Amino acid sequence: MGCALLNGTQGLLDMPSIHQSSHLSSTVYLFYGPQATQEELKSSYRRLCMLYHPDKHRDPELKRQAEQLFTYVHQAYEVLSDPQSRAIYDIFGKKGLEVEGWEVVERKRTPAEIREEYERLQRERDERRLQQRTNPKGTISVGIDATDLFDRYEEDFEDAPGGGFPHIDINRMHISQSIEAPLTTSDTAVLSGSLSTRNGNGGGNINLCVRRVTSARGWGELEFAAGDIRGPLFGMKVSICVFVTAQWGLQFSSHGVRPSATTMMARHLDQNTMGYLQWRWGSQSAMTTSIVRDTKTSHFTLALQLGVPHSYLMMSYQYKFQDEDQTKVKGSIKTGFFGTVVEYGAERKISRHSVLAATVSIGVPQGVSLKIRLNRASQTYLFPIHLTDQILPSAVFYATVGPLAIYLAVQKLIIMPYVRAQKEQELEKQKEDSASEIARRKQEAEASVLLMQESVKRIIDAEESKMGLIILNAWYGKFVSDNSQKPERAKVIDVTVPLQCLVKDSKLTLTEASKAGLPGFYDPCVGEEKSLKLLYQFRGALHQVLSGDTEPLRLPKQSHRISSET
């Protein structure tokens, strides 16, 4: 395992400010991983020193290159062998070893304390960034009446101008916006407003809410509101502990003062299940009991409400697919004095900050509706589309199939080509920005290969004497398959000598890390998927293997052997 360190030295000091010792400092990690012991470090350091020692080379150019690489190895070992420096690099990367890295963390702390402190600071920074992005929150809802598409009398429109085209109207709109402003570390003010219109009639209101956090489990809110949608309102909300919340309010109108009160209690039933009991008194008094179970793959809700004017029983289930798009499918049924409503739909992440959802609602006497929702960061866009006042099979079919067909068409014809074009532009920009760095690494890799020649000859002689592990051919980079859809050329480099140099006692071990960091390697295709292809001989038999860039690899293996039939 002594050669293991050789493979990890590259990434650790990947910074120009540390005398360009980028290439050799993560060798340890490529072989042993970040958990490499001090003994493994020392063993690999000695081997690297023997390989790159200037006195072993007579040629002036090779001697100069060896001196440079020997210096890099020594600088890398200084960082790796110091627990604090190593912890700083593991956490902060290349900037951690510069001045600003030490300004963040006290040097007297242990590596464990450094990691814990950094993780805490990172969580706080992430929370602050998220809060800054979501401070302005808004909702835009546009209600669409499309009943003329499915429920119309054709004979009534035959002679009317434009009678051949159904009428689609926007019958209601709602816009709301809120802004949070931290006043102190424990006080926050929230200013919000909304405008609504329905069939030509509308109004708006404005709210001011001040929240104070009193402890880790308690907080209180004061709310003031006014507008023509509802009269002046004064309210207060208090969280006594994590599981008890109470709210009181007074609404002033021409009919007098309307008091209201709400109390909610919550309780953990098990690790993934919560129980809620809510009592609401006022213009719409009710008592609601609900059970919510949320796991990694599903979300289930069961709720029962008894009250005025509505009482209902509701059950919903949501399944969460474990894919990168965070796809979810859901269904629910709700029945009560108002009738019965069945809903089903799906939700999918379409970009880093955007989520698209569609829900079909079928109810009696509500009819059939399609609800489309788009969440973009902290903004929500809603499009409830009313299709029919009664349940018609054609409306249910088009409400279900239509959005899915449109989504697939837009995804294939617009979104995927756009994302692909964006990735190609980013890749080209990345190549341009890293061109000088790649040229430098290529030069270093070629110098390393020249310095390895004598060592590789000795290793091959030793391995041949015992019919051990001999690397016949090794290529690293992007390979082109025969069924590739577009013509492109392979982008690979010959890494036979560097890999043979890593063989010790007829074994070669590479850990889970990018192989571009190995001595004698460099990245021939920045930003693209890479592989390592090997043809080697062990005990007189030919072996072949294709390994992904970050996949661990151990040689030799019986499964790599090429059969005589092949």
XYZ file of C-alpha atoms in Angstrom:
566
model
C 0.000 0.000 0.000
C 2.985 2.345 -0.041
C 2.150 3.467 -3.563
C -1.265 4.416 -2.318
C -0.124 7.780 -1.094
C 1.253 8.528 -4.493
C -2.222 8.594 -5.901
C -3.674 11.145 -3.541
C -1.263 14.032 -3.371
C -2.846 16.101 -6.081
C -5.886 17.840 -4.685
C -4.791 18.754 -1.210
C -2.713 21.807 -2.077
C -4.587 22.699 -5.213
C -3.727 26.403 -5.062
C -1.217 28.673 -6.757
C -0.440 30.424 -3.476
C 1.203 27.293 -2.096
C 3.878 27.263 -4.808
C 1.655 25.436 -7.307
C 1.796 22.199 -5.313
C -1.629 21.315 -6.602
C -0.814 18.150 -8.323
C 0.711 16.061 -5.621
C -1.147 16.844 -2.447
C -4.271 14.722 -2.853
C -2.421 11.563 -3.828
C -3.026 10.273 -0.352
C -6.752 10.674 -0.722
C -6.920 8.931 -4.079
C -5.298 5.862 -2.553
C -6.337 5.839 1.055
C -9.145 8.387 1.129
C -9.402 11.240 3.659
C -8.910 8.691 6.468
C -5.259 7.995 5.560
C -3.170 7.344 8.684
C 0.110 9.037 9.530
C 1.975 5.789 8.820
C 0.431 5.600 5.357
C 1.387 9.216 4.783
C 5.001 8.599 5.785
C 5.281 5.471 3.664
C 3.985 7.193 0.543
C 6.006 10.338 1.231
C 9.217 8.283 1.298
C 8.293 6.593 -1.950
C 7.544 9.878 -3.688
C 10.817 11.323 -2.470
C 12.679 8.359 -3.927
C 10.866 8.756 -7.232
C 11.431 12.515 -7.592
C 14.784 12.963 -5.855
C 16.931 15.253 -8.097
C 20.145 13.269 -7.469
C 18.671 10.285 -9.315
C 18.595 12.158 -12.640
C 21.641 13.288 -14.663
C 19.862 15.015 -17.528
C 19.731 18.779 -16.674
C 16.100 19.200 -17.808
C 14.927 16.086 -15.922
C 16.894 17.204 -12.883
C 15.167 20.623 -12.958
C 11.727 19.039 -13.222
C 12.562 16.577 -10.464
C 13.624 19.431 -8.163
C 10.299 21.167 -8.734
C 8.230 18.040 -8.122
C 10.347 17.096 -5.116
C 9.570 20.515 -3.605
C 5.850 20.033 -4.239
C 5.917 16.660 -2.489
C 7.629 18.134 0.555
C 5.146 21.011 0.795
C 2.204 18.646 0.421
C 3.543 16.399 3.179
C 3.916 19.364 5.528
C 0.206 20.065 5.217
C -0.889 16.428 5.333
C 1.201 15.619 8.379
C -0.167 18.532 10.437
C -3.608 17.534 11.821
C -4.832 21.142 11.976
C -3.674 22.037 8.463
C -5.156 18.826 7.130
C -8.507 19.504 8.832
C -8.544 23.050 7.472
C -7.948 21.794 3.926
C -10.528 19.007 4.230
C -13.123 21.608 5.183
C -12.178 24.852 3.419
C -10.330 23.506 0.392
C -7.525 25.505 -1.140
C -8.586 28.813 0.420
C -8.440 27.304 3.860
C -4.649 27.325 3.892
C -4.515 30.964 2.936
C -4.852 33.826 5.411
C -8.644 34.025 5.390
C -8.931 30.371 6.358
C -7.115 30.965 9.645
C -9.191 34.030 10.367
C -12.297 31.877 10.605
C -10.997 29.170 12.927
C -8.647 29.389 15.881
C -5.501 27.347 15.329
C -5.518 26.051 18.901
C -8.656 24.017 18.247
C -8.559 20.325 17.494
C -9.465 19.018 14.025
C -12.776 17.702 15.370
C -13.612 21.108 16.847
C -12.623 22.809 13.589
C -14.930 20.556 11.587
C -17.797 21.029 14.049
C -17.370 24.823 14.075
C -17.195 25.028 10.304
C -20.301 22.860 9.842
C -22.182 25.068 12.285
C -21.098 28.255 10.496
C -21.950 26.696 7.135
C -25.452 25.800 8.327
C -25.977 29.345 9.575
C -24.738 30.810 6.281
C -27.045 28.525 4.310
C -29.985 29.498 6.500
C -29.191 33.183 6.045
C -28.927 32.803 2.276
C -32.229 30.919 2.190
C -33.870 33.571 4.320
C -32.565 36.332 2.073
C -33.924 34.576 -0.992
C -37.336 33.891 0.542
C -37.891 37.163 2.381
C -40.174 38.482 -0.360
C -42.969 35.929 -0.751
C -45.781 36.237 -3.212
C -48.746 34.449 -4.726
C -50.522 35.143 -8.003
C -53.730 33.251 -8.712
C -55.665 33.510 -11.968
C -59.033 31.735 -12.100
C -60.157 30.609 -15.549
C -63.685 29.646 -16.579
C -63.436 27.110 -19.405
C -66.870 25.498 -19.055
C -67.706 26.564 -22.614
C -65.221 23.963 -23.855
C -67.284 21.003 -22.655
C -70.736 22.229 -21.642
C -72.398 24.277 -24.378
C -75.394 24.061 -26.704
C -74.056 24.143 -30.235
C -77.370 25.209 -31.763
C -77.389 28.391 -29.678
C -74.165 29.571 -31.304
C -74.551 28.542 -34.918
C -75.753 31.978 -36.080
C -73.894 34.102 -33.525
C -70.701 35.947 -34.582
C -67.715 33.902 -33.489
C -70.065 31.160 -32.357
C -67.731 28.490 -33.606
C -65.166 29.246 -30.913
C -65.764 28.538 -27.222
C -65.342 31.410 -24.793
C -62.683 31.166 -22.080
C -62.908 33.884 -19.430
C -60.767 34.978 -16.519
C -63.354 35.299 -13.771
C -61.165 35.945 -10.739
C -57.659 37.022 -9.761
C -55.747 37.231 -6.522
C -52.351 38.779 -5.838
C -50.589 38.773 -2.465
C -47.114 39.768 -1.399
C -45.251 39.806 1.904
C -41.890 41.162 3.035
C -40.071 40.189 6.200
C -37.782 42.651 7.956
C -35.695 41.534 10.969
C -35.824 44.281 13.600
C -33.587 42.629 16.198
C -32.213 39.153 16.758
C -35.566 38.133 18.270
C -38.064 40.504 16.590
C -39.319 40.359 13.006
C -41.875 42.506 11.215
C -43.911 41.156 8.303
C -45.735 43.517 5.963
C -48.181 41.896 3.582
C -50.967 42.912 1.270
C -53.391 41.374 -1.169
C -55.741 42.312 -3.984
C -58.637 40.181 -5.180
C -61.234 40.461 -7.894
C -64.097 38.151 -8.853
C -66.547 38.722 -11.701
C -65.773 42.433 -11.806
C -65.916 43.041 -8.046
C -62.794 43.257 -5.910
C -60.941 44.737 -3.025
C -57.777 44.494 -1.021
C -56.263 44.571 2.435
C -52.949 45.205 4.154
C -51.484 43.433 7.192
C -48.713 44.240 9.613
C -47.454 41.461 11.868
C -44.748 41.720 14.508
C -43.257 38.492 15.855
C -41.025 38.075 18.887
C -39.171 34.852 19.667
C -39.087 34.498 23.437
C -37.273 31.169 23.694
C -36.366 28.083 21.718
C -39.941 26.835 22.185
C -42.021 29.984 22.466
C -42.951 33.016 20.392
C -45.695 35.613 20.100
C -47.291 37.639 17.299
C -49.345 40.826 17.072
C -51.319 41.413 13.875
C -52.967 44.576 12.579
C -55.015 44.512 9.357
C -57.304 46.818 7.413
C -58.998 46.851 4.036
C -62.255 46.719 2.147
C -62.257 42.930 1.957
C -62.509 42.758 5.729
C -62.708 45.528 8.297
C -59.992 46.580 10.732
C -58.627 43.612 12.621
C -56.475 43.179 15.685
C -55.087 39.764 16.498
C -52.630 38.031 18.770
C -51.004 34.627 18.453
C -48.936 32.876 21.111
C -46.936 29.646 21.029
C -46.713 28.415 24.602
C -44.419 25.548 23.633
C -43.545 23.568 20.539
C -46.870 21.676 20.614
C -49.405 24.311 21.767
C -50.462 27.420 19.835
C -53.261 29.885 20.699
C -54.681 32.773 18.664
C -57.177 35.528 19.502
C -58.619 38.213 17.231
C -61.074 41.113 17.072
C -62.522 42.178 13.725
C -64.326 45.523 13.475
C -67.033 46.091 10.875
C -70.313 47.936 10.343
C -72.062 44.994 11.972
C -70.045 45.391 15.155
C -67.108 43.614 16.709
C -66.518 39.941 15.887
C -64.233 38.116 18.293
C -62.494 34.872 17.298
C -60.187 32.371 18.944
C -58.169 29.360 17.800
C -56.231 26.801 19.803
C -54.126 23.990 18.373
C -52.338 21.178 20.163
C -49.879 18.772 18.567
C -48.343 15.541 19.778
C -45.803 13.043 18.452
C -47.464 9.642 18.098
C -44.276 8.029 16.833
C -41.094 9.044 15.043
C -42.896 9.889 11.773
C -46.463 10.566 12.924
C -48.012 13.699 14.410
C -51.485 14.161 15.864
C -53.236 17.562 15.824
C -56.315 18.832 17.661
C -57.644 22.268 16.685
C -60.562 24.233 18.111
C -61.786 27.343 16.316
C -64.443 29.710 17.685
C -65.970 32.627 15.802
C -67.917 33.117 12.597
C -66.955 29.607 11.440
C -66.621 27.567 14.631
C -65.213 24.071 14.240
C -63.173 21.345 15.880
C -60.667 19.468 13.736
C -58.701 16.335 14.499
C -55.964 15.191 12.128
C -53.201 12.611 11.929
C -50.207 13.238 9.666
C -47.584 10.618 8.865
C -44.556 11.744 6.891
C -41.778 9.371 5.834
C -39.022 9.459 3.238
C -41.252 7.867 0.593
C -44.798 8.873 1.548
C -47.055 11.449 3.214
C -50.460 10.468 4.674
C -53.133 12.720 6.203
C -56.430 11.819 7.853
C -58.624 14.677 9.112
C -62.110 14.994 10.637
C -63.830 18.342 11.150
C -67.083 19.019 12.969
C -68.301 22.568 12.706
C -70.436 25.325 11.256
C -71.049 25.641 8.347
C -69.000 22.640 7.171
C -68.207 19.241 8.585
C -66.107 16.809 6.584
C -63.867 13.761 6.546
C -60.691 13.958 4.456
C -57.983 11.455 3.602
C -54.968 12.043 1.358
C -51.888 10.073 0.359
C -48.736 11.192 -1.425
C -45.969 8.952 -2.765
C -42.458 10.392 -3.149
C -40.229 8.931 -5.841
C -36.544 8.823 -4.939
C -35.326 10.502 -8.121
C -33.375 13.687 -8.712
C -36.516 15.498 -9.930
C -38.309 14.782 -6.613
C -41.417 13.495 -8.393
C -44.542 13.050 -6.260
C -47.978 11.604 -7.039
C -50.919 12.235 -4.758
C -54.588 11.490 -4.306
C -57.256 12.562 -1.820
C -60.947 12.240 -1.056
C -63.010 14.703 0.937
C -66.669 14.283 1.833
C -69.007 16.368 3.955
C -72.147 18.515 4.007
C -70.885 20.387 0.922
C -70.640 17.194 -1.160
C -67.752 14.934 -2.166
C -64.500 15.849 -3.907
C -61.866 13.475 -5.296
C -58.477 14.880 -6.291
C -55.398 13.342 -7.881
C -52.273 14.849 -9.350
C -48.507 14.959 -9.623
C -45.642 17.267 -8.744
C -42.170 17.469 -10.255
C -39.077 19.617 -9.891
C -38.317 21.150 -13.295
C -35.284 23.258 -12.348
C -33.135 24.074 -9.348
C -35.682 26.506 -7.869
C -38.897 25.584 -9.712
C -41.578 22.990 -8.977
C -44.545 22.311 -11.272
C -47.713 20.581 -10.064
C -51.060 19.684 -11.635
C -54.157 18.437 -9.799
C -57.494 17.230 -11.180
C -60.490 17.864 -8.924
C -63.756 15.940 -9.457
C -66.649 16.734 -7.158
C -70.367 16.857 -6.619
C -71.761 19.476 -7.056
C -68.509 21.341 -7.921
C -67.898 19.568 -11.235
C -64.450 19.099 -12.810
C -61.516 21.456 -12.358
C -57.827 21.451 -13.227
C -55.395 23.234 -10.899
C -51.904 24.102 -12.120
C -49.313 25.395 -9.674
C -45.800 26.694 -10.334
C -43.443 27.444 -7.448
C -40.453 29.546 -8.416
C -38.211 30.153 -5.375
C -40.533 32.003 -2.961
C -43.138 32.942 -5.580
C -46.250 30.840 -6.235
C -48.363 30.991 -9.406
C -51.783 29.306 -9.357
C -54.099 28.659 -12.295
C -57.382 27.014 -11.237
C -59.304 26.132 -14.402
C -63.005 25.291 -14.032
C -63.957 22.884 -16.831
C -67.534 21.769 -16.122
C -70.251 22.173 -13.513
C -71.070 18.493 -13.775
C -68.996 15.364 -14.103
C -68.362 14.676 -17.800
C -66.018 11.874 -18.926
C -64.546 14.043 -21.688
C -63.610 16.773 -19.210
C -62.005 14.244 -16.836
C -60.053 12.677 -19.712
C -58.670 15.939 -21.098
C -57.928 17.310 -17.624
C -55.851 14.199 -16.948
C -54.154 13.586 -20.300
C -53.853 17.165 -21.542
C -51.388 18.553 -18.956
C -49.277 15.386 -19.158
C -49.046 15.533 -22.961
C -48.252 19.250 -22.932
C -45.592 18.781 -20.251
C -43.883 15.953 -22.149
C -43.940 17.954 -25.391
C -42.556 21.102 -23.758
C -39.975 19.052 -21.872
C -38.738 17.353 -25.036
C -38.981 20.246 -27.492
C -38.098 23.242 -25.324
C -36.757 22.494 -21.846
C -34.320 19.672 -22.653
C -32.753 21.431 -25.692
C -32.447 24.632 -23.644
C -30.826 22.856 -20.689
C -28.500 20.974 -23.049
C -27.487 24.216 -24.763
C -26.878 25.864 -21.388
C -24.670 22.971 -20.268
C -22.680 23.102 -23.492
C -22.141 26.850 -23.078
C -21.036 26.369 -19.472
C -18.698 23.559 -20.552
C -17.120 25.704 -23.256
C -16.673 28.570 -20.800
C -15.168 26.198 -18.253
C -12.725 24.912 -20.879
C -11.706 28.444 -21.831
C -11.240 29.500 -18.203
C -9.170 26.425 -17.359
C -7.106 26.257 -20.560
C -3.939 27.657 -18.969
C -4.349 25.451 -15.883
C -4.828 22.341 -18.037
C -1.735 23.220 -20.074
C 0.262 23.549 -16.852
C -1.035 20.241 -15.517
C -0.306 18.544 -18.827
C 3.262 19.795 -18.645
C 3.599 18.556 -15.057
C 2.136 15.180 -16.003
C 4.547 14.767 -18.905
C 7.447 15.703 -16.640
C 6.279 13.159 -14.067
C 6.098 10.429 -16.721
C 9.674 11.141 -17.805
C 10.866 10.909 -14.219
C 9.029 7.600 -13.752
C 10.709 5.776 -16.638
C 13.574 4.200 -14.675
C 11.333 3.234 -11.764
C 8.817 1.666 -14.140
C 11.547 -0.445 -15.790
C 12.579 -1.809 -12.391
C 8.949 -2.498 -11.432
C 8.285 -4.328 -14.727
C 11.427 -6.450 -14.336
C 10.397 -7.380 -10.783
C 6.842 -8.219 -11.849
C 7.942 -10.264 -14.881
C 10.247 -12.363 -12.709
C 7.264 -13.560 -10.666
C 4.589 -13.362 -13.402
C 2.976 -10.512 -11.539
C 0.941 -7.467 -12.570
C 2.056 -5.724 -15.782
C 0.057 -2.859 -17.318
C 0.096 -3.397 -21.093
C -2.117 -0.468 -22.101
C -4.011 2.161 -20.109
C -6.104 5.044 -21.432
C -7.889 7.763 -19.474
C -10.508 10.249 -20.702
C -13.706 10.250 -22.729
C -14.331 7.222 -24.926
C -16.778 7.262 -27.843
C -19.177 4.345 -28.146
C -20.141 2.820 -31.507
C -23.798 3.803 -31.007
C -23.057 7.451 -30.224
C -25.807 9.676 -31.660
C -23.496 12.483 -32.771
C -20.043 12.229 -34.367
C -17.267 13.094 -31.937
C -13.706 12.020 -31.345
C -12.324 10.327 -28.279
C -10.395 12.516 -25.836
C -7.989 10.212 -24.021
C -4.398 10.161 -22.807
C -1.973 7.273 -22.421
C -1.467 6.535 -18.712
C 0.310 3.171 -18.983
C 3.539 4.386 -17.346
C 1.904 6.262 -14.406
C -0.269 3.255 -13.497
C 2.617 0.785 -13.746
C 4.553 3.049 -11.408
C 1.779 2.626 -8.812
C 1.995 -1.189 -8.843
C 3.505 -2.694 -5.702
C 3.656 -6.371 -4.776
C 1.551 -7.226 -7.860
C -1.321 -5.024 -6.666
C -2.828 -1.733 -7.740
C -5.477 0.027 -5.636
C -7.284 3.265 -6.475
C -9.887 4.695 -4.115
C -13.120 6.561 -4.811
C -11.825 9.845 -6.241
C -11.177 11.447 -9.624
C -8.203 9.810 -11.307
C -7.182 13.124 -12.870
C -5.261 13.743 -9.639
C -2.858 10.833 -10.081
C 0.801 11.646 -10.829
C 1.273 11.522 -14.579
C -2.438 12.173 -15.161
C -4.324 15.309 -16.133
C -7.895 16.058 -17.250
C -8.077 15.761 -21.069
C -11.760 16.757 -21.261
C -12.793 19.209 -18.550
C -16.399 18.906 -17.423
C -17.106 15.713 -19.383
C -17.593 12.161 -18.185
C -14.334 10.208 -18.062
C -13.280 6.577 -17.697
C -10.119 4.531 -17.248
C -9.576 1.609 -19.639
C -6.948 -0.973 -18.731
C -5.401 -3.993 -20.438
C -3.069 -5.822 -18.092
C -1.348 -9.162 -17.672
C -1.301 -11.237 -14.512
C 0.103 -14.766 -14.212
C 0.471 -14.878 -17.976
C -3.243 -14.234 -18.629
C -4.735 -11.127 -20.202
C -7.195 -9.005 -18.214
C -9.294 -6.001 -19.209
C -11.421 -3.522 -17.254
C -13.234 -0.223 -17.826
C -13.657 1.882 -14.677
C -15.515 5.132 -14.109
C -13.545 8.230 -13.171
C -14.502 8.226 -9.494
C -15.037 4.494 -9.053
C -12.649 2.576 -6.790
C -10.461 0.017 -8.558
C -8.443 -2.963 -7.362
C -6.143 -5.061 -9.560
C -5.883 -7.924 -10.268
C -9.360 -9.461 -10.251
C -10.632 -12.753 -11.611
C -13.659 -10.996 -13.150
C -11.315 -8.927 -15.375
C -9.805 -12.003 -17.017
C -10.325 -12.360 -20.781
C -11.550 -15.831 -21.614
C -9.774 -17.906 -24.251
C -12.948 -17.876 -26.388
C -12.952 -14.088 -26.431
